[in-house]
PDB file of C-alpha atoms in Angstrom:
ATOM      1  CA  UNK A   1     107.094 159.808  73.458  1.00  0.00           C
ATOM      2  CA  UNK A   2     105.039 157.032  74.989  1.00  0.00           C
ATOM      3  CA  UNK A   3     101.554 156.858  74.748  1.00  0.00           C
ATOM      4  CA  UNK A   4      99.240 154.152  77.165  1.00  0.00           C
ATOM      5  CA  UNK A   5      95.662 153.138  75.701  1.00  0.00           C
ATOM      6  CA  UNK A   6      93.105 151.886  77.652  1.00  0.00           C
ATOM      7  CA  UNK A   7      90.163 150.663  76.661  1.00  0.00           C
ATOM      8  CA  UNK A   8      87.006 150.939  77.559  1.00  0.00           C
ATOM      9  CA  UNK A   9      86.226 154.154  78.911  1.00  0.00           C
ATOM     10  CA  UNK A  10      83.000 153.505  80.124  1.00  0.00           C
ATOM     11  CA  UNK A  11      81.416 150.461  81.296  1.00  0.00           C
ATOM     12  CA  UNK A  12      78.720 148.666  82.873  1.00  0.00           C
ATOM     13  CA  UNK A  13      78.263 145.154  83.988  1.00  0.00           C
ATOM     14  CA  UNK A  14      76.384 143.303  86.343  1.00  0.00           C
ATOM     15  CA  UNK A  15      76.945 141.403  89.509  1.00  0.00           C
ATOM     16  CA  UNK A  16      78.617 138.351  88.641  1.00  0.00           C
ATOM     17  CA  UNK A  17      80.073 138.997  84.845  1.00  0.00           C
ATOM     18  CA  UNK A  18      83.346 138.455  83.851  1.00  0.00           C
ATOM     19  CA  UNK A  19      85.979 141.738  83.330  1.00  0.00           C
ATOM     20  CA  UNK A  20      88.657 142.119  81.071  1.00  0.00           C
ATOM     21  CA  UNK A  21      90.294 145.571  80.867  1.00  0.00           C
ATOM     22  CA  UNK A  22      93.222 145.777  78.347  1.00  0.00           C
ATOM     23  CA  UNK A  23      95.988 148.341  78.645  1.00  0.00           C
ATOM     24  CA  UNK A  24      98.775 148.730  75.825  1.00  0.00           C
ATOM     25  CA  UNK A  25     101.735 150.695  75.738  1.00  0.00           C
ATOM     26  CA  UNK A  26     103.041 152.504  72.853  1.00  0.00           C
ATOM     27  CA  UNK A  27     107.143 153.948  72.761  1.00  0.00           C
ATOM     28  CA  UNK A  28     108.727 152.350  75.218  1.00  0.00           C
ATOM     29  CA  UNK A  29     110.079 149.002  76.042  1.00  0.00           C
ATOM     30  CA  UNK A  30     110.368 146.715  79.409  1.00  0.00           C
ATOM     31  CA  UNK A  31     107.997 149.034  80.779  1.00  0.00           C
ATOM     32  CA  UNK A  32     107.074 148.920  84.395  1.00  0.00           C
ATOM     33  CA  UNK A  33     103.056 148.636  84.203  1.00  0.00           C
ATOM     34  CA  UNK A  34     100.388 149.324  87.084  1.00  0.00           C
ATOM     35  CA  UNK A  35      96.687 148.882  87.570  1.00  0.00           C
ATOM     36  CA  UNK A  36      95.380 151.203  90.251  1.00  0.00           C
ATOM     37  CA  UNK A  37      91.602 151.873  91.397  1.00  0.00           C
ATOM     38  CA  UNK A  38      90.470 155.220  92.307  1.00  0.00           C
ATOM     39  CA  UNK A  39      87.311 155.128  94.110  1.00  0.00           C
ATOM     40  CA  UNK A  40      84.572 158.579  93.849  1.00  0.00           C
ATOM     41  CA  UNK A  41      86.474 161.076  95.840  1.00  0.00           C
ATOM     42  CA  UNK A  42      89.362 158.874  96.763  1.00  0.00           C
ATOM     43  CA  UNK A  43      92.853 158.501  95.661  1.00  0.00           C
ATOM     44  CA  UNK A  44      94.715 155.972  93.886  1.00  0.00           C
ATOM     45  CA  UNK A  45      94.870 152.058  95.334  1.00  0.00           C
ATOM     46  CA  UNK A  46      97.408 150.227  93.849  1.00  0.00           C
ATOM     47  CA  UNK A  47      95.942 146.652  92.447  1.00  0.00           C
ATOM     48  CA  UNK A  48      98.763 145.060  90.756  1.00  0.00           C
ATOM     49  CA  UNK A  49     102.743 145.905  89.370  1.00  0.00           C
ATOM     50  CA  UNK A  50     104.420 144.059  86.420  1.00  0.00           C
ATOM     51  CA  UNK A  51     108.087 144.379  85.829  1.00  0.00           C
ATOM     52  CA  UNK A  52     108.192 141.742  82.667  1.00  0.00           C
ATOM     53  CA  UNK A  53     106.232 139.520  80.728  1.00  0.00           C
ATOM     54  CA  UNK A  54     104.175 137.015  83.027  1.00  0.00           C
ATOM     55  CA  UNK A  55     105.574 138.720  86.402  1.00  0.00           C
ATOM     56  CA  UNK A  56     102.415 140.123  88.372  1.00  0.00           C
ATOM     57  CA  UNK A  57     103.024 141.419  91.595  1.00  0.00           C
ATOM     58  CA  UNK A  58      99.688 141.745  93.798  1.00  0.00           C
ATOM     59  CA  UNK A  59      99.127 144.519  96.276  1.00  0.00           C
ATOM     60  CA  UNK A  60      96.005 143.550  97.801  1.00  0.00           C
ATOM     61  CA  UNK A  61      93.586 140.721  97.623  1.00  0.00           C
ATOM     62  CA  UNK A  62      90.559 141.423  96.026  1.00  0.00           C
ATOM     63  CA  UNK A  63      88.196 139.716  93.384  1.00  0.00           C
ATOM     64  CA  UNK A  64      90.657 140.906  90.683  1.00  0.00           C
ATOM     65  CA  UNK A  65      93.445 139.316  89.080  1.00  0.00           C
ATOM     66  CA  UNK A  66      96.266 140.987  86.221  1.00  0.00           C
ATOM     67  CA  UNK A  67      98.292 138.718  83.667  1.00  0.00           C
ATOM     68  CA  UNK A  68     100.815 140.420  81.334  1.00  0.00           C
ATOM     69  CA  UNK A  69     101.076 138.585  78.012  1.00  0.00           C
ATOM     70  CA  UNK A  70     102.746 140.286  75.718  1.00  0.00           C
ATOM     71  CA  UNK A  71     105.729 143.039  76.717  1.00  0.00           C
ATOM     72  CA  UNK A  72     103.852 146.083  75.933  1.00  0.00           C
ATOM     73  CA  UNK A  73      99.900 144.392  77.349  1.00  0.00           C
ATOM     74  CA  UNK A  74      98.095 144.459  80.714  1.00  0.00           C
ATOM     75  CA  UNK A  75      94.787 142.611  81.503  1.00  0.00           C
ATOM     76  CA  UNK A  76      93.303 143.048  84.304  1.00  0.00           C
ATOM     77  CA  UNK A  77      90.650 140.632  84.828  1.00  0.00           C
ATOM     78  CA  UNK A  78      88.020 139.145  86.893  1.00  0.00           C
ATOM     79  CA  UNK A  79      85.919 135.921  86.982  1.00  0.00           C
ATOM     80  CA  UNK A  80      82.636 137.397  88.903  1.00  0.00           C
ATOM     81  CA  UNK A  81      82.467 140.538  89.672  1.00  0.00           C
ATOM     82  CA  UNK A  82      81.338 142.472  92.667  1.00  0.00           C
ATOM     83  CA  UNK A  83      79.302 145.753  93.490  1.00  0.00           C
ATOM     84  CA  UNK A  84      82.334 146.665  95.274  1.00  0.00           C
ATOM     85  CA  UNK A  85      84.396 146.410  92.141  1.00  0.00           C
ATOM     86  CA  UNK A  86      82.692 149.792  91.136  1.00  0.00           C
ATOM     87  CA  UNK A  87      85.415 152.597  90.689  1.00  0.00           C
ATOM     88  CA  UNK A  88      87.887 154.064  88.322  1.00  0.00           C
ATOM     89  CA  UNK A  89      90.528 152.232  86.861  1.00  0.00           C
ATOM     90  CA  UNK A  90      93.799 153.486  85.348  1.00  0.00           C
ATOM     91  CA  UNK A  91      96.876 151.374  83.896  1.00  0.00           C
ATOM     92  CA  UNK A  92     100.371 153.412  84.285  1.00  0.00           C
ATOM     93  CA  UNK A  93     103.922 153.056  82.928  1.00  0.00           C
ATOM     94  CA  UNK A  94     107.229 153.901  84.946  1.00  0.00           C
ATOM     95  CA  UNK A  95     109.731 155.829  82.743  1.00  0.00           C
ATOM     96  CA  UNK A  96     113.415 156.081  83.728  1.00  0.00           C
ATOM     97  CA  UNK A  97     113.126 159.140  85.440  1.00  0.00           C
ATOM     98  CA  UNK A  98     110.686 157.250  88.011  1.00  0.00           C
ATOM     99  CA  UNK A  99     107.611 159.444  87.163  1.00  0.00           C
ATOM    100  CA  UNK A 100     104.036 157.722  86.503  1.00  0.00           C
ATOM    101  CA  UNK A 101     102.066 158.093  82.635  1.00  0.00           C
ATOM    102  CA  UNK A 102      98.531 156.982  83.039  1.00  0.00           C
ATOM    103  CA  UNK A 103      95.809 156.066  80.320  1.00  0.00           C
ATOM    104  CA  UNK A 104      92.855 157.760  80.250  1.00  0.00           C
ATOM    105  CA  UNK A 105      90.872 155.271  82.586  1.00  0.00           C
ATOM    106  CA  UNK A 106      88.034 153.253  82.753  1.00  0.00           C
ATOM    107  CA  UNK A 107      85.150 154.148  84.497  1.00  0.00           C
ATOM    108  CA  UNK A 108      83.642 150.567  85.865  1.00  0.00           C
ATOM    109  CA  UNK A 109      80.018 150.624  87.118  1.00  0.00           C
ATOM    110  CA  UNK A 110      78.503 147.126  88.341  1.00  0.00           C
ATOM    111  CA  UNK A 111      75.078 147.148  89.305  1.00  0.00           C
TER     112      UNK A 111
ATOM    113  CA  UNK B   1      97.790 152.623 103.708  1.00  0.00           C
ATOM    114  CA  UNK B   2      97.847 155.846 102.518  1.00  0.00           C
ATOM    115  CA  UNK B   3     101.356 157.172 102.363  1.00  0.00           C
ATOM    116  CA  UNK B   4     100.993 160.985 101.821  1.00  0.00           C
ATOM    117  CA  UNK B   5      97.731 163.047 102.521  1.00  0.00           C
ATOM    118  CA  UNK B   6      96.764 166.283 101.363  1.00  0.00           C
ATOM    119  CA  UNK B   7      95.232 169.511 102.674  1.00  0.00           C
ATOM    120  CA  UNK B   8      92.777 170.629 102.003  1.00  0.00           C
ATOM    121  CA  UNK B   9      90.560 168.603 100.617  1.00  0.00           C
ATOM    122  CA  UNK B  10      88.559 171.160  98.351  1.00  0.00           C
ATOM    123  CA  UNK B  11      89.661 174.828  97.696  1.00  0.00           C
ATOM    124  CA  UNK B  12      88.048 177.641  96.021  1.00  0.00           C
ATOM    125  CA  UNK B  13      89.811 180.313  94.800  1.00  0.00           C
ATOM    126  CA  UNK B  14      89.266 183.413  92.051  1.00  0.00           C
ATOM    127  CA  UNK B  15      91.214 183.528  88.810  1.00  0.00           C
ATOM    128  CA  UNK B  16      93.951 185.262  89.430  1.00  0.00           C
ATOM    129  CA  UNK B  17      94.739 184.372  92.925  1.00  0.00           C
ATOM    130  CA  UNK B  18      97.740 181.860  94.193  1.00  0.00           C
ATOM    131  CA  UNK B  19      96.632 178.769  95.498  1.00  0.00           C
ATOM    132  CA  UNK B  20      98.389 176.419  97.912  1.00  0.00           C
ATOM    133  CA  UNK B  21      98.033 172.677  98.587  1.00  0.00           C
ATOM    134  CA  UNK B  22      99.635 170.629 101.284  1.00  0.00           C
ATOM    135  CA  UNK B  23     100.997 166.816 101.805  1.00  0.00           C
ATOM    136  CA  UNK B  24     101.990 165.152 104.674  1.00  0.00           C
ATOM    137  CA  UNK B  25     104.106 161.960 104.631  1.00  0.00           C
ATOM    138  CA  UNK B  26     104.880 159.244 107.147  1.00  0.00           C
ATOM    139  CA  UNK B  27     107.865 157.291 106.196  1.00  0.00           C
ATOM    140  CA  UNK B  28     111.164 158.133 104.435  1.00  0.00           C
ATOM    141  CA  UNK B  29     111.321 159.248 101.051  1.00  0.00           C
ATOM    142  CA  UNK B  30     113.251 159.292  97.455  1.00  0.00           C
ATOM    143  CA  UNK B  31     111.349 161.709  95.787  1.00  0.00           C
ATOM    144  CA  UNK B  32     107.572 163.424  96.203  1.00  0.00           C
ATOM    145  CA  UNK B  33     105.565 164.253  93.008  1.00  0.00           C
ATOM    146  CA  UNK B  34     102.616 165.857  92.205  1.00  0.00           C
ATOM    147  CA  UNK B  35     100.097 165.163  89.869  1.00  0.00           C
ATOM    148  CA  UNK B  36      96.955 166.575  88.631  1.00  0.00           C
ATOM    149  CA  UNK B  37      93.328 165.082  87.209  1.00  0.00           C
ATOM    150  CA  UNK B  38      91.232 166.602  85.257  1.00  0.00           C
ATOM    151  CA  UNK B  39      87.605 165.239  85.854  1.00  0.00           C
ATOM    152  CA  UNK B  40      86.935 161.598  84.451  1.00  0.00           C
ATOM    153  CA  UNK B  41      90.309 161.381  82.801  1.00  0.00           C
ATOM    154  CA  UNK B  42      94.475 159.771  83.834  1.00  0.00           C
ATOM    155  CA  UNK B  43      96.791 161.808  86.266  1.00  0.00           C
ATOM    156  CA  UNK B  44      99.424 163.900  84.709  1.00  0.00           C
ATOM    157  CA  UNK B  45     102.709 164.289  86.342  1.00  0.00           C
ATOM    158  CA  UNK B  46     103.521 168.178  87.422  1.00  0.00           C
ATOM    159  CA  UNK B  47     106.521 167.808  89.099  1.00  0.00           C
ATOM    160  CA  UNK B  48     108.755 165.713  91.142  1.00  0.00           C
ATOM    161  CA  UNK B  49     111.378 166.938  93.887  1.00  0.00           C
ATOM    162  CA  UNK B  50     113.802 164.693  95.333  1.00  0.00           C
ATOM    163  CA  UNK B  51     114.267 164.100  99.090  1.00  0.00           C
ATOM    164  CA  UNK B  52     117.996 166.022  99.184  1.00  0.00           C
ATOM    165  CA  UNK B  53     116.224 168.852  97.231  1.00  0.00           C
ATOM    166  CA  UNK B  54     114.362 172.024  99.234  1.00  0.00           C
ATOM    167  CA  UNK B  55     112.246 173.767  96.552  1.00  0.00           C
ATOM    168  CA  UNK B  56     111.236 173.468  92.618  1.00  0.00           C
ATOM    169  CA  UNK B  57     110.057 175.720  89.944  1.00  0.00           C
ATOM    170  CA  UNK B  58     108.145 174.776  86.977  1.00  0.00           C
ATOM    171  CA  UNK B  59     106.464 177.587  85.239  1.00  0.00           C
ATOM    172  CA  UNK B  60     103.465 178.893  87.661  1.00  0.00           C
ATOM    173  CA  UNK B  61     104.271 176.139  90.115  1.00  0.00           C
ATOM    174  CA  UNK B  62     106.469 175.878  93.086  1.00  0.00           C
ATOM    175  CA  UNK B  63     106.897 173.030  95.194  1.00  0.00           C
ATOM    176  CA  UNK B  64     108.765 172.657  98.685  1.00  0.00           C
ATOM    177  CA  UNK B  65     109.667 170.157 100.766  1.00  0.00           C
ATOM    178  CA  UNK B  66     110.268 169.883 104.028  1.00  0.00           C
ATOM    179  CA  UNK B  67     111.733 166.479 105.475  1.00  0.00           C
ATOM    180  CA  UNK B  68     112.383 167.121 108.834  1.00  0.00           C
ATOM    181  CA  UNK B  69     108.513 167.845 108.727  1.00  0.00           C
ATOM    182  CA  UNK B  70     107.497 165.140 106.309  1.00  0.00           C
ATOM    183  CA  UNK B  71     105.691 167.656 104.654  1.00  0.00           C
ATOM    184  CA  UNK B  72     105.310 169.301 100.961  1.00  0.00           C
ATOM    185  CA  UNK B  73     102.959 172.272  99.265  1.00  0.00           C
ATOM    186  CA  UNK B  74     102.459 173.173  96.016  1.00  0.00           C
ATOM    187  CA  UNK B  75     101.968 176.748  94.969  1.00  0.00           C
ATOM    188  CA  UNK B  76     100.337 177.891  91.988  1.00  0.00           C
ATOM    189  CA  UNK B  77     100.419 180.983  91.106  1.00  0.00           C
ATOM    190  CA  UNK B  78      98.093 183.312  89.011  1.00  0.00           C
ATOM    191  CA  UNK B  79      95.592 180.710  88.775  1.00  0.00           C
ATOM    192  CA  UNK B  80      93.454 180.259  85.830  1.00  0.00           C
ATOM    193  CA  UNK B  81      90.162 178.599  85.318  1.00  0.00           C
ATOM    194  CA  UNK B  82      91.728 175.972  83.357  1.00  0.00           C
ATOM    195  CA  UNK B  83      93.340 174.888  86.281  1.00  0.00           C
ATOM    196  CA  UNK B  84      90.522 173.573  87.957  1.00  0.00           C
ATOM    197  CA  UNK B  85      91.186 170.063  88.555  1.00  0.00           C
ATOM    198  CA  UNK B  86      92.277 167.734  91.581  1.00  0.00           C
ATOM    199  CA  UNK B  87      95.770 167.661  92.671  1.00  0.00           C
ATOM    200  CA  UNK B  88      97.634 164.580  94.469  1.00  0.00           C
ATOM    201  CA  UNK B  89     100.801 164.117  96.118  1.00  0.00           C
ATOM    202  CA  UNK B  90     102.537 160.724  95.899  1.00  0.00           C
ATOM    203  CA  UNK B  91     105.629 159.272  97.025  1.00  0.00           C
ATOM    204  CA  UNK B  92     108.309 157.485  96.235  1.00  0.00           C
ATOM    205  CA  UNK B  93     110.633 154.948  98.083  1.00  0.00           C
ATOM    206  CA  UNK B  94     113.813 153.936  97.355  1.00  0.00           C
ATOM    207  CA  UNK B  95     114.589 153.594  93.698  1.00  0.00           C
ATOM    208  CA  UNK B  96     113.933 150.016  92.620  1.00  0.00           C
ATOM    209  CA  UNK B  97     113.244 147.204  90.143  1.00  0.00           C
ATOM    210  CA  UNK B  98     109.716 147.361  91.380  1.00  0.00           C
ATOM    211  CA  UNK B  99     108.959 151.245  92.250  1.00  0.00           C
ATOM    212  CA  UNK B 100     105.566 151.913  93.434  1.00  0.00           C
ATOM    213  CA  UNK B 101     104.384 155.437  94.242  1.00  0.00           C
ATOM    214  CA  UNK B 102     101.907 155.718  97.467  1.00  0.00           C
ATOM    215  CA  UNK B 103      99.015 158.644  96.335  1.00  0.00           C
ATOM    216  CA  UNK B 104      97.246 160.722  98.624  1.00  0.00           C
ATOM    217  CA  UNK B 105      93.279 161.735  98.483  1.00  0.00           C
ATOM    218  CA  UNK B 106      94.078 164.778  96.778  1.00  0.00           C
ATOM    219  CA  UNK B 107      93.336 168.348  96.740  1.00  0.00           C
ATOM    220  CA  UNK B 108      90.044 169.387  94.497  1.00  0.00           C
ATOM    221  CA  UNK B 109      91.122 173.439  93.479  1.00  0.00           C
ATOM    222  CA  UNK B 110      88.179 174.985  92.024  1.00  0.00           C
ATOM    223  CA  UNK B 111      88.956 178.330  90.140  1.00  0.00           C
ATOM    224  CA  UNK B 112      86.546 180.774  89.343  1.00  0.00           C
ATOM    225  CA  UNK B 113      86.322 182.967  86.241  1.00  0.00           C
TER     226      UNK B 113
END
C-alpha cells in the first residue's frame, strides 16, 4: 500500500522567510502528486499538480512555487512569505482507480 | 471556483441516529467522491460513485447521485461518536493524464455520546 509523508506538521515563520515543505511518496511509482491549501473552515484549493519529474502544473498564482525532483518528491516552496500564506497544507497522490491519498498535513502559521 | 458544495455546513446529531449530507455540482461529471477529515489531520477517501451509477453502499454509508439534479448525499447510518469529523464532496472530470478533483467546503457532523 502507499504511504505519503509530509513533513512538518506544525510550523511557524515570519513575514518574509523562506518555505520549503517536502512531501515523499512511499509504494507507488509515476505518481500523480498535488499540493492543496485548506484554509480554517474552508475546503481544499488546489496549488499545484505534477504528472513526472520536473513537470509542475500551476493552478493559481500566488507567492508559492512547487518543483518535483526526484519521482517519488514534492517541494513546495516559497521565497518570502506572506500572512496570507497562513493555512493548511496537504500533498496527495492519484492511484489508478482515480481516488486522492493525502499526508497528514502541515499546519503553516506566519505571523 | 468551487466545483461541488455541501449542505449543511455543521450538523449535530445523537449517537445512534442517521445522518445525511448533501453536494451540489455545477458542471458535468466522471465520478463524485467523498471524503472525510478528522480534525488537524489528511482527508481519507469514503467512497466514490461514478456518473452512470445511481446509488453505493459501503458498510454504514450510502451515497446517491442524482445527475439530472447535479446533486449527491451521503447517508450514514447508526452514527457513532467516532464519526465526528468533516465530510467533503469532490469531483471529478473526465479521466485524464492530469486529473484534478474540485472539493467542496464540507460538512462538519458532530455526534454526541
Amino acid at each position: 500500500s502507499q504511504t505519503i509523508h509530509q513533513w512538518p506538521a506544525t510550523l511557524v515563520q515570519p513575514v518574509g522567510s523562506p518555505l520549503s515543505l517536502e512531501c515523499t511518496v512511499e509504494g507507488t511509482s509515476n505518481p500523480n502528486l498535488y499540493w492543496y491549501r485548506q484554509a480554517a473552515g474552508r475546503g481544499l484549493q488546489l496549488l499545484f499538480y505534477s504528472v513526472g519529474i520536473g513537470q509542475i502544473s500551476s493552478e493559481v498564482p500566488q507567492n508559492l512555487s512547487a518543483s518535483r525532483p526526484q519521482d517519488r518528491q514534492f517541494i513546495l516552496s516559497s521565497k518570502k512569505l506572506l500572512l496570507s500564506d497562513s493555512g493548511f497544507y496537504l500533498c496527495a497522490n492519484a492511484d489508478t482507480a482515480e481516488k486522492l491519498f493525502f499526508g497528514s498535513g502541515t499546519q503553516l502559521s506566519v505571523l | 471556483s468551487q466545483q461541488g458544495e455541501e449542505d449543511p455546513q455543521a450538523l449535530s446529531i445523537q449517537e445512534g441516529e442517521n445522518a445525511t449530507m448533501n453536494c451540489s455540482y455545477k458542471t458535468s461529471i466522471n465520478n463524485l467522491q467523498w471524503y472525510r477529515q478528522n480534525s488537524g489531520r489528511g482527508l481519507v477517501h469514503l467512497i466514490l460513485i461514478r456518473s452512470n451509477e445511481r446509488e453505493k453502499h459501503s458498510g454504514r454509508l450510502r451515497v446517491t447521485l442524482d445527475t439530472s439534479k447535479k446533486s449527491s448525499s451521503l447517508l450514514i447510518t447508526a452514527s457513532r461518536a467516532a464519526d465526528t469529523a468533516s465530510y467533503f464532496c469532490a469531483t471529478g472530470p473526465r479521466r485524464g493524464s492530469n486529473y484534478k478533483l474540485t472539493f467542496g467546503k464540507g460538512t462538519l457532523l458532530t455526534v454526541n455520546p
